[in-house]
Tab-separated table of C-alpha atoms and ligand atoms in Angstrom:
chain	number	residue	atom	x	y	z
A	1258	UNK	CA	0.000	0.000	0.000
A	1259	UNK	CA	1.202	3.522	-0.775
A	1260	UNK	CA	0.030	6.379	1.418
A	1261	UNK	CA	-1.884	9.320	0.014
A	1262	UNK	CA	0.559	12.220	0.199
A	1263	UNK	CA	-1.210	15.211	1.683
A	1264	UNK	CA	-0.852	18.470	-0.244
A	1265	UNK	CA	-0.468	21.251	2.304
A	1266	UNK	CA	0.035	23.843	-0.423
A	1267	UNK	CA	-3.249	22.967	-2.085
A	1268	UNK	CA	-5.240	22.963	1.174
A	1269	UNK	CA	-3.598	26.282	2.099
A	1270	UNK	CA	-4.667	27.722	-1.230
A	1271	UNK	CA	-8.278	26.637	-0.670
A	1272	UNK	CA	-8.311	28.194	2.809
A	1273	UNK	CA	-6.563	31.390	1.667
A	1274	UNK	CA	-9.167	31.906	-1.077
A	1275	UNK	CA	-11.888	31.841	1.598
A	1276	UNK	CA	-9.871	34.309	3.681
A	1277	UNK	CA	-9.698	36.751	0.791
A	1278	UNK	CA	-13.461	37.172	0.890
A	1279	UNK	CA	-13.339	37.865	4.639
A	1280	UNK	CA	-10.647	40.509	4.043
A	1281	UNK	CA	-12.766	42.024	1.269
A	1282	UNK	CA	-15.792	42.134	3.571
A	1283	UNK	CA	-13.710	43.959	6.197
A	1284	UNK	CA	-12.372	46.357	3.538
A	1285	UNK	CA	-15.958	47.370	2.709
A	1286	UNK	CA	-16.171	48.608	6.301
A	1287	UNK	CA	-12.782	50.377	5.984
A	1288	UNK	CA	-10.973	47.786	8.078
A	1289	UNK	CA	-7.661	46.247	7.030
A	1290	UNK	CA	-6.177	43.478	9.175
A	1291	UNK	CA	-2.568	44.287	10.080
A	1292	UNK	CA	0.294	42.054	11.202
A	1293	UNK	CA	3.530	43.305	12.761
A	1294	UNK	CA	6.527	40.992	12.776
A	1295	UNK	CA	9.564	41.597	14.941
A	1296	UNK	CA	12.750	40.013	13.656
A	1297	UNK	CA	15.837	40.221	15.837
A	1298	UNK	CA	19.218	39.449	14.313
A	1299	UNK	CA	20.021	37.867	10.954
A	1300	UNK	CA	19.368	34.150	11.405
A	1301	UNK	CA	19.032	32.824	7.844
A	1302	UNK	CA	16.084	30.490	8.519
A	1303	UNK	CA	14.185	33.215	10.393
A	1304	UNK	CA	14.676	35.605	7.467
A	1305	UNK	CA	13.114	33.057	5.106
A	1306	UNK	CA	10.175	32.391	7.455
A	1307	UNK	CA	9.488	36.114	7.823
A	1308	UNK	CA	9.715	36.694	4.067
A	1309	UNK	CA	7.193	33.879	3.492
A	1310	UNK	CA	4.829	35.309	6.099
A	1311	UNK	CA	4.950	38.772	4.528
A	1312	UNK	CA	4.313	37.334	1.049
A	1313	UNK	CA	1.340	35.339	2.362
A	1314	UNK	CA	-0.126	38.478	3.951
A	1315	UNK	CA	0.195	40.381	0.681
A	1316	UNK	CA	-1.513	37.587	-1.248
A	1317	UNK	CA	-4.694	37.747	0.847
A	1318	UNK	CA	-4.735	41.520	1.409
A	1319	UNK	CA	-3.466	41.630	4.993
A	1320	UNK	CA	-1.246	44.633	5.775
A	1321	UNK	CA	2.122	43.622	7.222
A	1322	UNK	CA	5.132	45.434	8.596
A	1323	UNK	CA	8.476	43.967	9.663
A	1324	UNK	CA	10.611	45.541	12.392
A	1325	UNK	CA	14.206	44.396	11.885
A	1326	UNK	CA	16.201	44.824	15.072
A	1327	UNK	CA	19.913	44.193	15.374
A	1328	UNK	CA	21.257	41.080	17.098
A	1329	UNK	CA	22.553	43.170	20.022
A	1330	UNK	CA	19.339	45.151	20.600
A	1331	UNK	CA	18.528	45.449	24.298
A	1332	UNK	CA	15.648	43.525	25.780
A	1333	UNK	CA	14.113	46.824	26.884
A	1334	UNK	CA	14.105	48.145	23.317
A	1335	UNK	CA	12.189	45.079	22.148
A	1336	UNK	CA	9.730	45.456	25.028
A	1337	UNK	CA	9.250	49.161	24.175
A	1338	UNK	CA	8.590	48.309	20.534
A	1339	UNK	CA	6.014	45.724	21.568
A	1340	UNK	CA	4.281	48.212	23.874
A	1341	UNK	CA	4.012	50.648	20.967
A	1342	UNK	CA	2.530	47.930	18.761
A	1343	UNK	CA	0.060	46.948	21.488
A	1344	UNK	CA	-1.253	50.526	21.275
A	1345	UNK	CA	-1.158	50.796	17.477
A	1346	UNK	CA	-4.722	50.554	16.140
A	1347	UNK	CA	-3.518	49.547	12.647
A	1348	UNK	CA	-2.029	46.345	14.060
A	1349	UNK	CA	-4.223	43.368	14.984
A	1350	UNK	CA	-1.523	40.747	15.199
A	1351	UNK	CA	1.976	40.837	16.681
A	1352	UNK	CA	4.509	38.115	16.094
A	1353	UNK	CA	8.042	37.896	17.438
A	1354	UNK	CA	10.059	35.549	15.257
A	1355	UNK	CA	11.756	32.933	17.434
A	1356	UNK	CA	14.432	32.069	18.416
A	1357	UNK	CA	15.624	35.258	20.077
A	1358	UNK	CA	19.263	35.985	20.967
A	1359	UNK	CA	20.297	34.509	24.334
A	1360	UNK	CA	20.393	37.860	26.181
A	1361	UNK	CA	16.650	38.380	25.615
A	1362	UNK	CA	14.201	36.591	27.908
A	1363	UNK	CA	11.707	34.928	25.576
A	1364	UNK	CA	9.042	34.512	28.282
A	1365	UNK	CA	9.185	38.208	29.143
A	1366	UNK	CA	8.812	39.153	25.473
A	1367	UNK	CA	5.885	36.837	24.797
A	1368	UNK	CA	4.068	37.980	27.926
A	1369	UNK	CA	4.155	41.667	27.045
A	1370	UNK	CA	2.270	41.136	23.791
A	1371	UNK	CA	-1.388	42.011	24.266
A	1372	UNK	CA	-3.320	38.692	24.431
A	1373	UNK	CA	-5.784	40.252	21.973
A	1374	UNK	CA	-2.984	40.621	19.392
A	1375	UNK	CA	-1.124	37.400	20.225
A	1376	UNK	CA	-1.743	35.702	16.872
A	1377	UNK	CA	0.871	33.032	17.623
A	1378	UNK	CA	-1.257	31.949	20.591
A	1379	UNK	CA	1.772	31.720	22.910
A	1380	UNK	CA	0.665	34.140	25.660
A	1381	UNK	CA	-0.104	32.377	28.944
A	1382	UNK	CA	-3.615	33.879	28.978
A	1383	UNK	CA	-4.300	32.415	25.544
A	1384	UNK	CA	-2.729	29.076	26.464
A	1385	UNK	CA	-4.947	28.970	29.561
A	1386	UNK	CA	-7.995	29.850	27.473
A	1387	UNK	CA	-7.185	27.011	25.090
A	1388	UNK	CA	-6.660	24.485	27.886
A	1389	UNK	CA	-10.075	25.326	29.314
A	1390	UNK	CA	-11.786	24.974	25.923
A	1391	UNK	CA	-12.206	28.727	25.281
A	1392	UNK	CA	-9.441	29.311	22.744
A	1393	UNK	CA	-9.018	32.783	21.287
A	1394	UNK	CA	-6.045	31.914	19.041
A	1395	UNK	CA	-4.861	28.355	18.504
A	1396	UNK	CA	-1.076	28.134	17.952
A	1397	UNK	CA	-0.527	28.140	14.192
A	1398	UNK	CA	1.283	24.835	13.606
A	1399	UNK	CA	-1.059	22.477	15.492
A	1400	UNK	CA	-4.014	24.495	14.191
A	1401	UNK	CA	-2.733	23.909	10.657
A	1402	UNK	CA	-2.419	20.181	11.351
A	1403	UNK	CA	-6.032	20.051	12.568
A	1404	UNK	CA	-7.187	21.839	9.395
A	1405	UNK	CA	-5.273	19.348	7.228
A	1406	UNK	CA	-6.869	16.400	9.052
A	1407	UNK	CA	-10.284	18.027	8.644
A	1408	UNK	CA	-9.739	18.685	4.941
A	1409	UNK	CA	-8.795	15.071	4.258
A	1410	UNK	CA	-11.695	13.748	6.386
A	1411	UNK	CA	-9.416	11.952	8.861
A	1412	UNK	CA	-11.551	10.726	11.763
A	1413	UNK	CA	-10.170	11.845	15.139
A	1414	UNK	CA	-12.887	10.976	17.636
A	1415	UNK	CA	-12.294	7.621	19.274
A	1416	UNK	CA	-8.908	7.185	17.609
A	1417	UNK	CA	-5.532	6.814	19.270
A	1418	UNK	CA	-3.220	9.725	18.506
A	1419	UNK	CA	0.452	9.743	19.444
A	1420	UNK	CA	2.241	13.096	19.528
A	1421	UNK	CA	6.030	12.866	19.524
A	1422	UNK	CA	7.460	16.030	21.114
A	1423	UNK	CA	6.238	18.214	23.969
A	1424	UNK	CA	7.249	21.768	23.076
A	1425	UNK	CA	4.977	24.635	24.053
A	1426	UNK	CA	4.581	25.689	20.433
A	1427	UNK	CA	3.841	22.320	18.795
A	1428	UNK	CA	3.709	19.141	20.887
A	1429	UNK	CA	1.661	20.232	23.903
A	1430	UNK	CA	-0.993	22.282	22.051
A	1431	UNK	CA	-1.196	19.559	19.388
A	1432	UNK	CA	-1.973	16.926	22.009
A	1433	UNK	CA	-4.572	19.171	23.580
A	1434	UNK	CA	-6.305	19.923	20.289
A	1435	UNK	CA	-6.503	16.232	19.401
A	1436	UNK	CA	-7.839	15.519	22.885
A	1437	UNK	CA	-10.476	18.218	22.422
A	1438	UNK	CA	-11.661	16.431	19.260
A	1439	UNK	CA	-12.106	13.157	21.113
A	1440	UNK	CA	-8.857	11.302	20.450
A	1441	UNK	CA	-7.138	9.206	23.080
A	1442	UNK	CA	-3.757	10.908	23.190
A	1443	UNK	CA	-0.285	9.722	24.162
A	1444	UNK	CA	2.653	12.139	24.277
A	1445	UNK	CA	6.145	10.750	23.697
A	1446	UNK	CA	9.399	12.598	24.356
A	1447	UNK	CA	13.141	12.027	24.353
A	1448	UNK	CA	12.617	10.226	27.665
A	1449	UNK	CA	10.163	7.685	26.225
A	1450	UNK	CA	11.592	4.201	26.163
A	1451	UNK	CA	10.589	2.172	23.129
A	1452	UNK	CA	8.905	4.859	21.025
A	1453	UNK	CA	7.797	2.257	18.477
A	1454	UNK	CA	5.642	0.461	21.056
A	1455	UNK	CA	3.520	3.645	21.204
A	1456	UNK	CA	3.567	4.667	17.566
A	1457	UNK	CA	2.624	1.145	16.406
A	1458	UNK	CA	-0.670	1.454	18.294
A	1459	UNK	CA	-1.532	4.854	16.830
A	1460	UNK	CA	-4.142	5.720	14.217
A	1461	UNK	CA	-2.605	9.199	13.987
A	1462	UNK	CA	1.034	10.067	14.671
A	1463	UNK	CA	2.245	13.683	14.782
A	1464	UNK	CA	6.023	13.964	14.891
A	1465	UNK	CA	7.513	17.290	16.074
A	1466	UNK	CA	11.041	16.480	17.157
A	1467	UNK	CA	13.567	18.179	14.878
A	1468	UNK	CA	15.632	15.093	14.011
A	1469	UNK	CA	15.506	13.260	10.681
A	1470	UNK	CA	14.186	9.679	10.470
A	1471	UNK	CA	12.784	9.485	13.998
A	1472	UNK	CA	9.848	7.499	12.623
A	1473	UNK	CA	10.171	4.662	10.091
A	1474	UNK	CA	7.651	2.451	8.333
A	1475	UNK	CA	8.408	-0.408	10.746
A	1476	UNK	CA	7.227	1.781	13.637
A	1477	UNK	CA	3.670	2.441	12.445
A	1478	UNK	CA	0.350	0.664	11.997
A	1479	UNK	CA	-0.742	-0.029	8.393
A	1480	UNK	CA	-3.074	2.724	7.175
A	1481	UNK	CA	-2.131	5.203	9.931
A	1482	UNK	CA	-2.150	8.956	9.337
A	1483	UNK	CA	1.348	10.385	9.754
A	1484	UNK	CA	1.909	14.116	10.185
A	1485	UNK	CA	5.501	15.281	9.888
A	1486	UNK	CA	6.056	18.677	11.517
A	1487	UNK	CA	9.859	18.530	11.574
A	1488	UNK	CA	12.090	20.707	9.429
A	1489	UNK	CA	15.698	19.567	9.208
A	1490	UNK	CA	18.447	20.943	6.996
A	1491	UNK	CA	20.519	17.983	5.741
A	1492	UNK	CA	24.256	18.058	5.002
A	1493	UNK	CA	23.584	18.392	1.256
A	1494	UNK	CA	21.480	21.523	1.903
A	1495	UNK	CA	18.125	19.858	1.243
A	1496	UNK	CA	15.170	19.923	3.654
A	1497	UNK	CA	13.769	16.842	5.349
A	1498	UNK	CA	11.171	16.182	7.992
A	1499	UNK	CA	11.397	13.915	11.034
A	1500	UNK	CA	9.841	10.977	9.198
A	1501	UNK	CA	11.640	8.483	6.995
A	1502	UNK	CA	9.363	9.366	4.076
A	1503	UNK	CA	10.052	6.402	1.789
A	1504	UNK	CA	9.530	3.615	4.327
A	1505	UNK	CA	6.565	5.332	6.019
A	1506	UNK	CA	4.894	5.927	2.669
A	1507	UNK	CA	4.722	2.176	2.055
A	1508	UNK	CA	2.748	1.557	5.267
A	1509	UNK	CA	0.769	4.728	6.099
A	1510	UNK	CA	-2.689	5.750	4.846
A	1511	UNK	CA	-2.016	9.503	4.785
A	1512	UNK	CA	1.369	11.190	5.005
A	1513	UNK	CA	2.473	14.826	4.951
A	1514	UNK	CA	5.631	15.656	2.967
A	1515	UNK	CA	8.414	18.078	3.947
A	1516	UNK	CA	8.428	20.610	2.416
A	1517	UNK	CA	4.835	21.174	1.270
A	1518	UNK	CA	2.896	19.631	4.143
A	1519	UNK	CA	2.533	21.329	7.513
A	1520	UNK	CA	4.744	24.356	6.687
A	1521	UNK	CA	2.317	26.186	4.358
A	1522	UNK	CA	-0.535	25.419	6.775
A	1523	UNK	CA	1.322	27.111	9.641
A	1524	UNK	CA	1.520	30.350	7.686
A	1525	UNK	CA	-2.099	30.026	6.605
A	1526	UNK	CA	-3.173	29.775	10.236
A	1527	UNK	CA	-1.190	32.920	11.029
A	1528	UNK	CA	-3.317	34.683	8.423
A	1529	UNK	CA	-6.435	33.110	9.917
A	1530	UNK	CA	-5.544	34.377	13.397
A	1531	UNK	CA	-4.724	37.881	12.132
A	1532	UNK	CA	-8.004	38.175	10.228
A	1533	UNK	CA	-9.883	36.719	13.197
A	1534	UNK	CA	-8.206	39.248	15.472
A	1535	UNK	CA	-9.352	42.056	13.196
A	1536	UNK	CA	-12.920	40.680	13.156
A	1537	UNK	CA	-12.919	40.380	16.954
A	1538	UNK	CA	-11.599	43.936	17.294
A	1539	UNK	CA	-14.484	45.178	15.164
A	1540	UNK	CA	-16.952	43.371	17.421
A	1541	UNK	CA	-15.421	45.027	20.497
A	1542	UNK	CA	-15.960	48.509	19.005
B	2471	NDP	P1	11.686	21.430	20.395
B	2471	NDP	O1	13.150	21.198	20.249
B	2471	NDP	O2	11.200	22.519	21.266
B	2471	NDP	O3	11.024	20.063	20.916
B	2471	NDP	C1	11.403	18.830	20.414
B	2471	NDP	C2	10.712	17.733	21.180
B	2471	NDP	O4	11.116	16.482	20.642
B	2471	NDP	C3	11.061	17.709	22.678
B	2471	NDP	O5	9.883	17.596	23.432
B	2471	NDP	C4	11.953	16.473	22.824
B	2471	NDP	O6	11.778	15.784	24.050
B	2471	NDP	C5	11.438	15.578	21.707
B	2471	NDP	N1	12.446	14.631	21.265
B	2471	NDP	C6	13.739	14.860	20.961
B	2471	NDP	N2	14.336	13.731	20.544
B	2471	NDP	C7	13.398	12.764	20.594
B	2471	NDP	C8	13.397	11.386	20.282
B	2471	NDP	N3	14.494	10.769	19.828
B	2471	NDP	N4	12.255	10.692	20.455
B	2471	NDP	C9	11.132	11.308	20.898
B	2471	NDP	N5	11.068	12.625	21.191
B	2471	NDP	C10	12.188	13.336	21.037
B	2471	NDP	O7	11.129	21.567	18.918
B	2471	NDP	P2	9.772	22.241	18.319
B	2471	NDP	O8	8.581	21.564	18.858
B	2471	NDP	O9	9.881	23.696	18.389
B	2471	NDP	O10	9.959	21.841	16.771
B	2471	NDP	C11	10.043	20.494	16.365
B	2471	NDP	C12	10.344	20.443	14.895
B	2471	NDP	O11	9.270	21.030	14.178
B	2471	NDP	C13	11.586	21.228	14.458
B	2471	NDP	O12	12.190	20.539	13.395
B	2471	NDP	C14	11.036	22.536	13.978
B	2471	NDP	O13	11.867	23.159	13.015
B	2471	NDP	C15	9.750	22.075	13.352
B	2471	NDP	N6	8.715	23.108	13.271
B	2471	NDP	C16	8.043	23.169	12.108
B	2471	NDP	C17	7.036	24.079	11.952
B	2471	NDP	C18	6.283	24.091	10.672
B	2471	NDP	O14	5.607	25.047	10.399
B	2471	NDP	N7	6.351	23.030	9.867
B	2471	NDP	C19	6.676	25.019	13.013
B	2471	NDP	C20	7.386	24.799	14.249
B	2471	NDP	C21	8.390	23.868	14.355
B	2471	NDP	P3	12.228	16.412	25.465
B	2471	NDP	O15	11.169	17.421	25.800
B	2471	NDP	O16	12.228	15.252	26.364
B	2471	NDP	O17	13.569	17.021	25.243
């Protein structure tokens, strides 16, 4: 059996088309959703991510502005910039591109962003809201995964989902969102002994580790849905996920590729959250 390879670009396109009409509806009422991105330093991968986010905004009619701060900017300067953006009525979404240089306290930065503009969904107030089933903004990557599963009609309720990885931005919210939809969820980490004994039981496996070939075809159940969140730069310069694509493809039912799977969906969900923020702001007026 050969898995159906999920097309994240295509699903993103479908969702972005629907977003365009929401942006047009807002424009008729003189409202333009706005996203501010703060980029500190010149990390090559971060530059690419930010460029892609700006291009995606342009394509659906969302205003975007990038604040490029030097690697040695003080923490206070970043905090001041964020305070200004919190008070800027043209901005509905604020995103600080991670990782930040070591001298800047990431927690402090994320907590100063107004929860109403926290389109990454990382603020503790928004995390708490999500945990209690009252989400304002779902974190973009797991949200994108849920939209992919929905698009392909993958049944979640009553199924066993295994999430590999427990980061605050992917693993933990992913597990929670699957739980919310009725899956029985296991979370595996670097401390899990015998990962395969978990993944072999799973109907859905989401891998968010950051190491190539963590999951092979021998470690999964035939027909399982495999979501590869990982992005790894290989020695030859090419990109690979966390999944051994070729062996998993022979066993899985659905499989996301890297690139072209979860990545485009993450950016699409950033657009979703920014437009949603703008719509919610209008309702508060
Ligand atoms: P983190 O490094 O924060 O977390 C990695 C997790 O993987 C940790 O919980 C760690 O466990 C676990 N882990 C490490 N090694 C193993 C192993 N051998 N077996 C099982 N679990 C293991 O990474 P992120 O969650 O931020 O990102 C994960 C990957 O996803 C990265 O490649 C990143 O680039 C990519 N990514 C992709 C996005 C996209 O849009 N496609 C968006 C965000 C991230 P422990 O906690 O015990 O250390």
